[in-house]
XYZ file of C-alpha atoms in Angstrom:
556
model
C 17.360 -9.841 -22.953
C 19.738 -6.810 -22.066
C 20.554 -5.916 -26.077
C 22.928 -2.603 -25.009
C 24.724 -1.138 -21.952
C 25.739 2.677 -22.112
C 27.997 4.367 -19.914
C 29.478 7.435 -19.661
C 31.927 9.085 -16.985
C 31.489 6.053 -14.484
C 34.810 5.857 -12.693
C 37.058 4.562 -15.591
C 35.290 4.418 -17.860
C 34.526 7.414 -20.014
C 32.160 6.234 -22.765
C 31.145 2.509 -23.088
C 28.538 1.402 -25.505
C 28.155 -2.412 -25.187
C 26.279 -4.847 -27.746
C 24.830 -7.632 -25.999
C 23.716 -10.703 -27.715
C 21.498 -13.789 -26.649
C 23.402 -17.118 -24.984
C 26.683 -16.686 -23.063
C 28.799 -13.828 -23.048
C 31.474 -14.041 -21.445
C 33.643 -10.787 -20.079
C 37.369 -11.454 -19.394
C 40.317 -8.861 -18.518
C 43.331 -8.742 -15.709
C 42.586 -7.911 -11.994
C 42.266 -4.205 -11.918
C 41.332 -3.712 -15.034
C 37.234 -2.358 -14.292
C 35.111 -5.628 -14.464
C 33.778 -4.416 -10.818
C 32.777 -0.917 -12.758
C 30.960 -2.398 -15.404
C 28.887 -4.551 -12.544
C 28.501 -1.770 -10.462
C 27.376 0.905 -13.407
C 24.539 -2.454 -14.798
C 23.544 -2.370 -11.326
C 23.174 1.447 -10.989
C 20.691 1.182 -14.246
C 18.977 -1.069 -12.104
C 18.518 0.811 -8.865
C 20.907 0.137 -7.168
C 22.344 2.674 -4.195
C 23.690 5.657 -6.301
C 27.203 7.053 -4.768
C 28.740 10.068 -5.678
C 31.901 8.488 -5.999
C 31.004 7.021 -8.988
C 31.352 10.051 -11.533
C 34.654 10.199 -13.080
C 37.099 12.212 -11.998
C 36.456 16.483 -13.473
C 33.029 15.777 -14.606
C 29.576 17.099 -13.276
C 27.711 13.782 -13.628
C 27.533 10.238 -14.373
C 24.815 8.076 -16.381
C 24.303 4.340 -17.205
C 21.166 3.104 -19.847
C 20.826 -0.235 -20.223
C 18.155 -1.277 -23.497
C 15.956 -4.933 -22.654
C 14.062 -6.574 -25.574
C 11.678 -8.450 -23.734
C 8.549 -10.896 -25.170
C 4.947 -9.604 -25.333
C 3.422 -10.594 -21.854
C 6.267 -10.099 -19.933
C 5.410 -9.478 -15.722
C 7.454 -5.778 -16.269
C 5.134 -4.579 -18.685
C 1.978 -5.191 -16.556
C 4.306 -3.188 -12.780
C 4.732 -0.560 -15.461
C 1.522 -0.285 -16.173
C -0.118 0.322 -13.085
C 2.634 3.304 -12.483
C 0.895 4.780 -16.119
C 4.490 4.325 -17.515
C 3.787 3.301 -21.009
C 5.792 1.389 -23.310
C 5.575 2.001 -27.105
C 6.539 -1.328 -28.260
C 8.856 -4.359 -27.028
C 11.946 -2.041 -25.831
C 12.271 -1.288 -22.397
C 15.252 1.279 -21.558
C 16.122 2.231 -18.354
C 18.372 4.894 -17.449
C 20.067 6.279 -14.326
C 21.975 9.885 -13.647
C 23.900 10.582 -10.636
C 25.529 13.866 -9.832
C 28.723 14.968 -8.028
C 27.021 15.561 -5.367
C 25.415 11.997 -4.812
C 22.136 13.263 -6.125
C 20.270 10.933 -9.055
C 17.383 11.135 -11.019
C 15.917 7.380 -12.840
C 13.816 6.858 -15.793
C 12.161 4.139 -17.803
C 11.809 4.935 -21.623
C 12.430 8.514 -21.143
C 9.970 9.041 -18.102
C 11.010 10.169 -15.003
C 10.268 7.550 -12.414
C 11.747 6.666 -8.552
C 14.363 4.612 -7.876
C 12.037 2.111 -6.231
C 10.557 1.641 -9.632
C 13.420 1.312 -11.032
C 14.486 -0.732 -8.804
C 11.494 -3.138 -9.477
C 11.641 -3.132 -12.876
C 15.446 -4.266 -12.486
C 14.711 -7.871 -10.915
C 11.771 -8.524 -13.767
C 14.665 -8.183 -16.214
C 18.231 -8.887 -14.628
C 19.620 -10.962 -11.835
C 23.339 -10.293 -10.666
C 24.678 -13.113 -8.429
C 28.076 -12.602 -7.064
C 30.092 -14.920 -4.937
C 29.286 -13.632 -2.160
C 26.095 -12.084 -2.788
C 23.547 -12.696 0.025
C 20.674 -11.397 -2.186
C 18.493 -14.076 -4.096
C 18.430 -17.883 -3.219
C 21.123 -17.181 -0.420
C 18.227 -15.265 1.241
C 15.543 -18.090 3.065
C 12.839 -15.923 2.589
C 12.990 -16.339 -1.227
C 12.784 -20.302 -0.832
C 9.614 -21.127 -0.187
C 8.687 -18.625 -3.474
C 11.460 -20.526 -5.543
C 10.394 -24.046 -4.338
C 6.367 -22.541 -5.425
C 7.757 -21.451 -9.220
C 9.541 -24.742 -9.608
C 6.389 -27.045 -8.548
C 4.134 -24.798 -10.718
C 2.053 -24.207 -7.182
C 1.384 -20.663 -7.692
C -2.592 -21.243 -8.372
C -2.163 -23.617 -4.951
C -0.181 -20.482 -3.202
C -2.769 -18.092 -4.154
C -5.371 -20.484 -2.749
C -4.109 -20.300 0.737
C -3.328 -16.670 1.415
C -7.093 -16.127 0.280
C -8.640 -18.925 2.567
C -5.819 -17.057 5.344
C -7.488 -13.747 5.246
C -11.013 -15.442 5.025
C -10.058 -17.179 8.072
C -8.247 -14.007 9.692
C -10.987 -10.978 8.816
C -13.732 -13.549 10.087
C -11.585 -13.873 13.435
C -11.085 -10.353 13.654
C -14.771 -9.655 13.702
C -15.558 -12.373 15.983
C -13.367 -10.798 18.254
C -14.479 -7.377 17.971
C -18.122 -8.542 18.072
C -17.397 -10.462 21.489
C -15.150 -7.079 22.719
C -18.491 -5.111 21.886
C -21.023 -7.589 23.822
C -18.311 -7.848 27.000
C -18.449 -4.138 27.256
C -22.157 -4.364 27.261
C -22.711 -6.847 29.327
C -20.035 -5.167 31.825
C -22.616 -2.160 31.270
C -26.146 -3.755 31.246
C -27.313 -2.414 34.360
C -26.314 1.172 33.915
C -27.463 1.264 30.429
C -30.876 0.010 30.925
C -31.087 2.501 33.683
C -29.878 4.908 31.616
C -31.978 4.264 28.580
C -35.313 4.513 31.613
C -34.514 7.378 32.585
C -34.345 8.597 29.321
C -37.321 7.432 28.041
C -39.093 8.742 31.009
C -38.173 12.465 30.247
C -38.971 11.944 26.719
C -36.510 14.527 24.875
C -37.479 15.696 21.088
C -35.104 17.198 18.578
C -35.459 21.170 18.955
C -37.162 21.171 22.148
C -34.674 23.032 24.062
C -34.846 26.143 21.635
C -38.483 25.901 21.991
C -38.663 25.742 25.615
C -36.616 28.511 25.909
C -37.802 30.978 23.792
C -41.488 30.288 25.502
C -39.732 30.650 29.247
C -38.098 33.961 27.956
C -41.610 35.442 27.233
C -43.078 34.149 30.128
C -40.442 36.048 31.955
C -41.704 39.303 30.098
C -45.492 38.177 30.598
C -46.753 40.200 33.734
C -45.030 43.507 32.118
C -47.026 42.692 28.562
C -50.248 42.407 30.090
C -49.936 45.969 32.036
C -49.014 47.774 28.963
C -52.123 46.247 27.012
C -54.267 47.728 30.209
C -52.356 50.490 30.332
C -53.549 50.964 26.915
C -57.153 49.991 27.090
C -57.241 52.289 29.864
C -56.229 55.383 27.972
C -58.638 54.584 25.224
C -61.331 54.688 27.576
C -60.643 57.102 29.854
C -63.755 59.721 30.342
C -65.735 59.143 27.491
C -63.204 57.374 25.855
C -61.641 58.583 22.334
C -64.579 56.663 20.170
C -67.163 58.684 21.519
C -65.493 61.904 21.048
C -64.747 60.881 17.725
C -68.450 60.078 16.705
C -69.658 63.300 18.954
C -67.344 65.680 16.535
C -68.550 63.651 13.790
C -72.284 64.674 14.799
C -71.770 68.604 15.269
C -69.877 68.752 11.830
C -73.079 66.371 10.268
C -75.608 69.472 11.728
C -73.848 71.821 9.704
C -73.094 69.886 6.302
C -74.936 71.740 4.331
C -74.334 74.847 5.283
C -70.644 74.076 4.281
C -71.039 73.375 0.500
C -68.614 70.177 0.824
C -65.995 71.420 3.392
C -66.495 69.183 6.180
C -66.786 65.710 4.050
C -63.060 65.292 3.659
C -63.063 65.790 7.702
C -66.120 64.016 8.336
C -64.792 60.661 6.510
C -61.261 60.727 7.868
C -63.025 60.957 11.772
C -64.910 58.028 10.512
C -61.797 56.638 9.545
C -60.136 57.449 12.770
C -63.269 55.928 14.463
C -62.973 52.587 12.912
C -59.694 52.055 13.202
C -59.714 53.053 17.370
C -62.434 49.690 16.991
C -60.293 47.468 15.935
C -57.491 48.959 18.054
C -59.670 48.420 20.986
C -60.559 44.899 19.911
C -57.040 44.119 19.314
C -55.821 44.810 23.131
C -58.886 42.505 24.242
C -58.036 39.279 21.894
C -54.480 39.901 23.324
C -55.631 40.038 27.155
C -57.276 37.173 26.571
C -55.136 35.226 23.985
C -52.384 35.407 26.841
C -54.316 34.413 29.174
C -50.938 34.416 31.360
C -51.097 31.271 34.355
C -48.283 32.177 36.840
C -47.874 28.828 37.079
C -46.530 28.348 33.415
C -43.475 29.470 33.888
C -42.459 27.387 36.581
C -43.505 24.040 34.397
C -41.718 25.210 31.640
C -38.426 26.257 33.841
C -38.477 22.888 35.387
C -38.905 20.762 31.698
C -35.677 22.769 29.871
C -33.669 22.545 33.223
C -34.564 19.219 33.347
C -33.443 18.452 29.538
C -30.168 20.091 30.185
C -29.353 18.126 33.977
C -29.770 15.591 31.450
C -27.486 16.212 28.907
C -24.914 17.780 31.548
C -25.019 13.824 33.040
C -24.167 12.331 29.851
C -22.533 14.701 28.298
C -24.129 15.529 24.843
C -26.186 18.330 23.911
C -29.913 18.805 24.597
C -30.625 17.689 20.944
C -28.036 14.925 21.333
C -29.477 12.799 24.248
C -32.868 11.270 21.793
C -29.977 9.713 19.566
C -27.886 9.025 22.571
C -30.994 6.900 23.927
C -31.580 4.609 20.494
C -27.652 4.208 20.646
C -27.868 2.687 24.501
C -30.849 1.046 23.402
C -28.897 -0.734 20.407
C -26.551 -1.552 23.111
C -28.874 -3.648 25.049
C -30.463 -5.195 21.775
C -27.107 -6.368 21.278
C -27.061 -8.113 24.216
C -30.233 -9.900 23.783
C -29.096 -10.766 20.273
C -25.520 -11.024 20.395
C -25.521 -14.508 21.131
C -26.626 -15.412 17.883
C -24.186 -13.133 16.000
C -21.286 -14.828 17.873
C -22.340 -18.032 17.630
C -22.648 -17.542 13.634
C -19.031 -16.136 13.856
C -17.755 -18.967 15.389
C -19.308 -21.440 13.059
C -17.663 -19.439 10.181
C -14.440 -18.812 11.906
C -14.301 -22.595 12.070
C -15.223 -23.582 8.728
C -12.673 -20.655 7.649
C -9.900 -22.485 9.304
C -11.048 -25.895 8.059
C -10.774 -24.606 4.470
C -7.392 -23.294 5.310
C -6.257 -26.197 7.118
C -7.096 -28.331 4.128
C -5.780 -26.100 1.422
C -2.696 -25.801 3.505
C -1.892 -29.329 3.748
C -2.681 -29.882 -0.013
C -0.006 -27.434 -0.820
C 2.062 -28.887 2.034
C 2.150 -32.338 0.137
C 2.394 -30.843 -2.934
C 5.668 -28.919 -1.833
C 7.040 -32.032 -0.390
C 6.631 -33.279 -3.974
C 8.395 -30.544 -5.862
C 10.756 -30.827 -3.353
C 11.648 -34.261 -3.796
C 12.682 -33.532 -7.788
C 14.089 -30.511 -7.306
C 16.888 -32.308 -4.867
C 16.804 -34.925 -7.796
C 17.449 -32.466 -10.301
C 20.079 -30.455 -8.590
C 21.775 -33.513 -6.854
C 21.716 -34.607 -10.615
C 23.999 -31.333 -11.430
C 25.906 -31.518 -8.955
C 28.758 -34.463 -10.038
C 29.208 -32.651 -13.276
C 30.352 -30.196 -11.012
C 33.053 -31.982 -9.049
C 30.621 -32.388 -5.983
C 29.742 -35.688 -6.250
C 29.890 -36.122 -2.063
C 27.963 -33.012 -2.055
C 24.017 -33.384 -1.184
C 21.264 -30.154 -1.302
C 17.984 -31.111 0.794
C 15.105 -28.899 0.186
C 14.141 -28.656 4.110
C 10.645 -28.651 4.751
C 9.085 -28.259 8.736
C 5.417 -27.904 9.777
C 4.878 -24.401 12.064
C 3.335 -24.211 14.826
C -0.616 -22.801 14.353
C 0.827 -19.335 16.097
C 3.270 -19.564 13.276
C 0.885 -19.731 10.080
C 0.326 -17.008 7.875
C -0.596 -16.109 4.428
C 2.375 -18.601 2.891
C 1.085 -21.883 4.496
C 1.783 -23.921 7.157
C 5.743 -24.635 5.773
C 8.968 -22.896 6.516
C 11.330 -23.615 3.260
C 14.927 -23.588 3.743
C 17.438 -24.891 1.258
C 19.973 -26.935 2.727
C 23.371 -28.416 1.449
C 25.626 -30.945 3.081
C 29.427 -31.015 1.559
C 30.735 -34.034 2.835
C 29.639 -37.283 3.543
C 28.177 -38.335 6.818
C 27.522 -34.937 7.533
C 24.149 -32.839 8.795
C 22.874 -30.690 5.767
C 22.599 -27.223 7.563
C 21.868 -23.696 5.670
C 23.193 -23.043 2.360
C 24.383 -19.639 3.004
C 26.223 -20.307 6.313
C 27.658 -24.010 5.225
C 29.491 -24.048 2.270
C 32.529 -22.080 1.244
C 33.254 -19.753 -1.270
C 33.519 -21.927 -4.663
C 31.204 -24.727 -3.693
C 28.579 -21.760 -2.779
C 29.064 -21.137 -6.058
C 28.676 -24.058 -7.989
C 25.648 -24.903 -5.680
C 24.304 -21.446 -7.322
C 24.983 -22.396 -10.611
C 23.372 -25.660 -10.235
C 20.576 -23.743 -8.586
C 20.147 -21.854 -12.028
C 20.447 -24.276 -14.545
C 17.187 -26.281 -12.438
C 15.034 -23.014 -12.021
C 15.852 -21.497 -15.668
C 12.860 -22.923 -16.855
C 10.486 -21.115 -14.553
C 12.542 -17.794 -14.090
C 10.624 -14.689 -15.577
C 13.909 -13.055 -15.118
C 15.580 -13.204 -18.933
C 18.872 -12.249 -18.306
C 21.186 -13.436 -15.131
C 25.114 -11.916 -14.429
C 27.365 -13.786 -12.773
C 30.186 -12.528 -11.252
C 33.345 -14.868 -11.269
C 30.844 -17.829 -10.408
C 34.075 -20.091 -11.668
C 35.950 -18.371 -8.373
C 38.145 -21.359 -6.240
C 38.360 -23.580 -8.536
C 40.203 -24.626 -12.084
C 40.848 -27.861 -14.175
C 37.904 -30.350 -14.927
C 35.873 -28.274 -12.090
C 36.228 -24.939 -14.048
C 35.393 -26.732 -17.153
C 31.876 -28.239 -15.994
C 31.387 -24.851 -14.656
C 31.814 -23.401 -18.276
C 29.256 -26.794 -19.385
C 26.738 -25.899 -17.280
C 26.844 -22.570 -17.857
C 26.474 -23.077 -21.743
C 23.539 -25.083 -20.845
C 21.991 -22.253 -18.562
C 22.584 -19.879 -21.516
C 19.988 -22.164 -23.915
C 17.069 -20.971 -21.682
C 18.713 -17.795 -20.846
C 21.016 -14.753 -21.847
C 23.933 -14.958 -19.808
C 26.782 -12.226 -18.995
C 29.618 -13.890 -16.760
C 32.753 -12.386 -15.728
C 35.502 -15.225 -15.121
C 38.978 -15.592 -14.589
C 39.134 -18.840 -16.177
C 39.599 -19.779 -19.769
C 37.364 -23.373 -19.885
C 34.516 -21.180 -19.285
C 35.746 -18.289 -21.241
C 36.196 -20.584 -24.105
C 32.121 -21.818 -23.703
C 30.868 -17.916 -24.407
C 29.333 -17.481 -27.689
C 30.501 -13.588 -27.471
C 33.559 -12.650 -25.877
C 34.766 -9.139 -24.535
C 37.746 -8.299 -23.059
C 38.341 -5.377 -20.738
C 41.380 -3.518 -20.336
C 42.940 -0.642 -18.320
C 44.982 1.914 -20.711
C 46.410 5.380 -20.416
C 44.510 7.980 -22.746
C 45.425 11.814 -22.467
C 47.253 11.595 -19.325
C 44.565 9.366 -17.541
C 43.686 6.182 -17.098
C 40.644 4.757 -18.348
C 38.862 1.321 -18.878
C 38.031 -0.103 -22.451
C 36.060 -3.206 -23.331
C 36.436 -4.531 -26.926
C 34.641 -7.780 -28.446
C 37.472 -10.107 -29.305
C 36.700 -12.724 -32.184
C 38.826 -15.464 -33.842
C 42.610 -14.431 -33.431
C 42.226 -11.750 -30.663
C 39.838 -14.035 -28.902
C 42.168 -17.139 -28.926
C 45.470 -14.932 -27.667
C 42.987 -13.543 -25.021
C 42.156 -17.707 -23.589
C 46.182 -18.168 -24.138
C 47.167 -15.479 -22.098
C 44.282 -16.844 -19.499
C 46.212 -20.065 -19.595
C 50.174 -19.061 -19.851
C 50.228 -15.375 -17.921
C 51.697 -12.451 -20.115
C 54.329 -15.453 -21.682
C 52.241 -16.760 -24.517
C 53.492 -19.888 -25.516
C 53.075 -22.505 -28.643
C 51.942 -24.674 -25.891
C 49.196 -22.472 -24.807
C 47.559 -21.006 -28.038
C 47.578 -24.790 -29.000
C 45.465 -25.374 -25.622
C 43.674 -22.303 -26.207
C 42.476 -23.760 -29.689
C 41.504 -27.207 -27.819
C 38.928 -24.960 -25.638
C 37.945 -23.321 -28.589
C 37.190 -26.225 -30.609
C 34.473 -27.270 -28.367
C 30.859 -26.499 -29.726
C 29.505 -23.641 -28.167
């Protein structure tokens, strides 16, 4: 329940701090006097559209808190949750500060949070229904869900938007499976020419850089093999450089001795030199002949990597692209030659998908028709109380076309009211007027209490067009909503000001020069003057303090 409203510098008002209690509470005052401020400053707590205009008059900013006590379990605790905004214990307070300059900021116990949140968090805990409030159950689209709550068909609901999306993901691959095979089939002929041709030339990962590299020595080949003559040439050229080597060797052998160890170092290092011209020698042969050079080589290598890129020019990939390329076209054909058994297991399971909808549809379809049958009852049955005993409200429920299904079922919901007798039931936000709108609200309320998760509900002069008996089975029925939930109306008239278990009055008064708005929680005397005055105008007479204690009187 909402246990305290703060405000401070909203419009008139320059600090507020209201105690809330559970049952009926009833807010009274003259026209003018702020009741549209206090609405306005709950509903700016609550996320509603934040306007600059609201901050008072000289001051920099405006904020509204508003404290909930709500049960363990309830929905708002598990929304706040999955934002990580964490609540202590069973206290929930919101809070909401707007600027001069139309600028806000929101927060839930203290943490900063966006106004959709807050937003969110506002319908778990409060509903504000005006007279002419086109929010709520004057909206269609919230019928269907309100018809669901009442019936206790949620488990039923939930049941059909899964079987939906079975049904519509299944359908969406069938179709995307049959888009795939059309193409293919549209592109058999090229493909398995493609995928020949392909499989003719054969391309491996890496062969291009291969291919080149081999075709850029080839180029070079003719020039290598000169220079390797070129050298063997010069190593051999008169006697060649081995044989001069060994015949210096011998002359410096003939005269070793006579040298006592001078010519050793010179006669190793020539042998040295003589060995290593060997191998040198042996080298440039095993080259020649390792190259072994065909001119023809070239060419067959030219024509393989010019032949791998033609290719990948055609079908636009890289060399190393067009192996994967081919498996890919080849996939392509395999689905072709298997695709028929894909689709027709598609279609078997797009059929059974819609069967299960189909029959989980119509089960909540009859179901609805059931709940809608005593929720007429029950709201037909609060409607004479009410002074509308010609008045009739027909839960309207029509069968869509398949093109019109969707995750809600095979229903469109529409609460309809007729006012007089012999006449067609039509919309209940286009055909009735301003105080049997409301009373058709009210009667609304007192049926759906029970399954509401919303604890506390505002109505704004709900008792609007209307007076006498009709004002006083407003009050009744409002007292009877209050027993399942806390309720905070603002009326003009005293039978259902006298039903309120608390009672505030709000008043315009002059303070320093200005004018500002106080509300003050009138009890015994103050509280039966206030219901007088409601009666008699600004005259309070004998007459209407005596009425005033009749109303009173009442149980509440």
């Amino acid at each position: 329940m909402l246990r305290r409203l703060s405000i401070r510098n909203v419009v008139l008002i320059d600090k507020l701090d209201l105690d809330f209690r559970d049952g009926l509470s009833v807010l009274t005052g003259e026209t003018g006097a702020g009741k549209s401020i206090l609405l306005d400053s709950l509903g700016l707590a609550l996320g509603a559209r934040a306007d600059s205009g609201l901050v008072r008059h000289g001051c920099d900013k405006c904020s509204v808190t508003a404290t909930f006590t709500l049960p363990a379990g309830h929905p708002v605790f598990g929304l706040l949750a999955k934002q990580d905004v964490h609540i202590q214990d069973d206290d929930l307070v919101v809070r909401r500060v707007v600027t001069a300059d139309g600028r806000s900021r929101a927060y839930v116990n203290d943490q900063s949070v966006s106004v959709g949140l807050l937003r969110d968090v506002g319908d778990y805990c409060v509903e504000i229904q005006g007279q002419f409030d086109q929010h709520g159950l004057l909206d269609p689209t919230t019928h269907r869900s309100t018809l669901d709550a009442h019936g206790n068909l949620g488990s039923l609901a939930l049941a059909v938007r899964d079987q939906w999306r079975n049904w519509r993901d299944t359908q969406k691959e069938l179709t995307a499976t049959k888009t795939r095979i059309n193409k293919a089939r549209e592109e058999e002929e090229w493909l398995r020419h493609a995928v020949d041709e392909l499989e003719k030339l054969g391309p491996e990962e890496g062969e291009e850089e291969r291919l080149a590299e081999e075709r850029q020595f080839l180029m070079h080949g003719e020039k290598l093999v000169a220079a390797l003559n070129d050298a063997g040439n010069e190593l051999s050229r008169g006697k060649g450089a081995e044989s001069a080597l060994r015949s210096a060797q011998r002359h410096l052998e003939r005269e070793l001795q006579k040298a006592e160890g001078r010519f050793e170092p010179i006669i190793e290092a020539l042998d040295r030199a003589a060995i290593e011209l060997e191998e040198a020698s042996r080298a440039i042969s095993s080259t020649l002949t390792d190259l072994n050079i065909d001119t023809g080589q070239q060419e067959t290598v030219e024509e393989r990597l010019f032949a791998l890129r033609a290719a990948a020019r055609k079908y636009n990939v890289p060399v190393d692209g067009l192996r994967a390329l081919m498996k890919d076209y080849r996939s392509q054909i395999d689905q072709l030659e298997f695709g028929e058994k894909e689709l027709s297991r598609l279609t078997v399971a797009v059929a059974q998908h819609r069967a299960a909808f189909v029959d989980v549809a119509q089960k909540l379809h009859t179901a609805r028709k059931a709940a809608a049958a005593k929720l007429d009852a029950a709201i037909n049955g609060e409607l004479p109380p009410l002074r509308m005993e010609k008045a009739r409200f027909v839960t309207d429920i029509i069968a869509l076309e398949e093109s019109e299904w969707g995750t809600d079922g095979i229903d469109r919901i529409q609460f309809m009211v007729a006012t007089n007798p012999g006449s067609p039931a039509g919309p209940l936000n286009k055909i009735a007027s301003g105080g049997e709108l409301s009373r058709f609200l009210l009667a609304l309320k007192v049926v759906l209490a029970r399954v509401s998760a919303v604890p506390s509900l505002v109505f704004d002069e709900v008792d609007s067009g209307v007076g006498g008996a009709t004002a006083a089975a407003i009050g009744e029925r409002l007292h009877l909503l209050a027993e399942e939930r806390q309720i905070l109306v603002i009326t003009h008239s005293p039978q259902v000001a006298a039903r309120g278990r608390t009672h505030f009055n709000i008043a315009k008064t002059e303070d320093g020069g200005s004018m500002v708005t106080r509300v003050n929680e009138l009890i015994d005397g103050a509280r039966r003057e206030e219901i007088a005055r409601m009666l008699a105008g600004h005259s309070i007479t004998a007459e209407a303090r005596a009425a005033a204690d009749s109303l009173l009187d009442k149980p509440c």
